[in-house]
Amino acid sequence: MDLNRGPDAKAWARERVAEHSVPLNRDLPAWERARRQELHDAYHDAADDLAAEVSRRQGGRFLILSIHSFTP
């Protein structure tokens, strides 16, 4: 699962990356997709809550920096 993409994105649970197979993403059953969506949603809910708390404490001024590595 890719936390930087929404569950609707094709690349959210990729079966291949470059020339490499990702067996744990192949033929995901509905229950596993739902479990991963719950983890995805919980991560983003926590990030939203943290951003709201920091915004409240800092008077609305803060920076979120996210670095995502990838295979070109």
Short mmCIF file of C-alpha atoms in Angstrom, two decimals:
data_model
loop_
_atom_site.label_atom_id
_atom_site.label_comp_id
_atom_site.label_asym_id
_atom_site.label_seq_id
_atom_site.Cartn_x
_atom_site.Cartn_y
_atom_site.Cartn_z
CA MET A 1 0.00 0.00 0.00
CA ASP A 2 1.25 3.46 -0.81
CA LEU A 3 0.29 6.05 1.80
CA ASN A 4 1.03 8.81 -0.72
CA ARG A 5 -1.80 7.68 -3.00
CA GLY A 6 -5.49 7.23 -2.46
CA PRO A 7 -6.99 3.73 -2.41
CA ASP A 8 -8.65 4.50 -5.77
CA ALA A 9 -5.28 4.95 -7.51
CA LYS A 10 -4.00 2.08 -9.63
CA ALA A 11 -0.57 2.37 -8.02
CA TRP A 12 -1.93 2.09 -4.47
CA ALA A 13 -1.21 -1.66 -4.25
CA ARG A 14 1.03 -2.28 -7.24
CA GLU A 15 1.63 -5.86 -8.33
CA ARG A 16 4.86 -4.89 -10.09
CA VAL A 17 7.46 -2.19 -9.45
CA ALA A 18 9.89 -1.70 -12.31
CA GLU A 19 10.77 -5.28 -13.29
CA HIS A 20 10.05 -6.70 -9.84
CA SER A 21 6.98 -8.60 -8.72
CA VAL A 22 5.25 -7.63 -5.44
CA PRO A 23 3.61 -10.92 -4.45
CA LEU A 24 1.81 -9.55 -1.36
CA ASN A 25 -0.17 -7.19 -3.60
CA ARG A 26 -1.20 -9.81 -6.15
CA ASP A 27 -4.88 -10.82 -6.21
CA LEU A 28 -5.79 -8.99 -3.01
CA PRO A 29 -8.97 -10.35 -1.44
CA ALA A 30 -11.61 -7.78 -0.50
CA TRP A 31 -10.96 -8.23 3.25
CA GLU A 32 -7.24 -7.45 2.83
CA ARG A 33 -7.96 -4.41 0.67
CA ALA A 34 -10.40 -3.20 3.36
CA ARG A 35 -7.80 -3.80 6.11
CA ARG A 36 -5.22 -1.79 4.19
CA GLN A 37 -7.74 0.98 3.58
CA GLU A 38 -8.37 1.16 7.35
CA LEU A 39 -4.61 1.55 7.95
CA HIS A 40 -4.40 4.18 5.19
CA ASP A 41 -7.34 6.12 6.62
CA ALA A 42 -5.99 5.92 10.19
CA TYR A 43 -2.62 7.29 9.03
CA HIS A 44 -4.23 10.24 7.23
CA ASP A 45 -6.65 10.92 10.10
CA ALA A 46 -3.70 11.07 12.52
CA ALA A 47 -1.79 13.39 10.16
CA ASP A 48 -4.86 15.67 9.88
CA ASP A 49 -5.28 15.71 13.67
CA LEU A 50 -1.61 16.57 14.15
CA ALA A 51 -1.78 19.35 11.55
CA ALA A 52 -4.86 20.81 13.25
CA GLU A 53 -3.16 20.71 16.66
CA VAL A 54 0.05 22.30 15.38
CA SER A 55 -1.98 24.94 13.54
CA ARG A 56 -3.88 25.75 16.73
CA ARG A 57 -0.67 26.04 18.76
CA GLN A 58 1.25 28.04 16.14
CA GLY A 59 -1.54 30.36 15.10
CA GLY A 60 -1.97 28.69 11.72
CA ARG A 61 1.67 28.84 10.62
CA PHE A 62 3.62 25.63 10.08
CA LEU A 63 5.25 23.56 7.37
CA ILE A 64 4.70 19.92 6.51
CA LEU A 65 7.58 18.39 4.56
CA SER A 66 7.18 14.94 3.04
CA ILE A 67 9.94 13.16 1.15
CA HIS A 68 9.00 10.24 -1.05
CA SER A 69 11.67 8.12 -2.69
CA PHE A 70 10.96 6.18 -5.85
CA THR A 71 12.52 4.06 -8.52
CA PRO A 72 12.80 6.09 -11.72
#
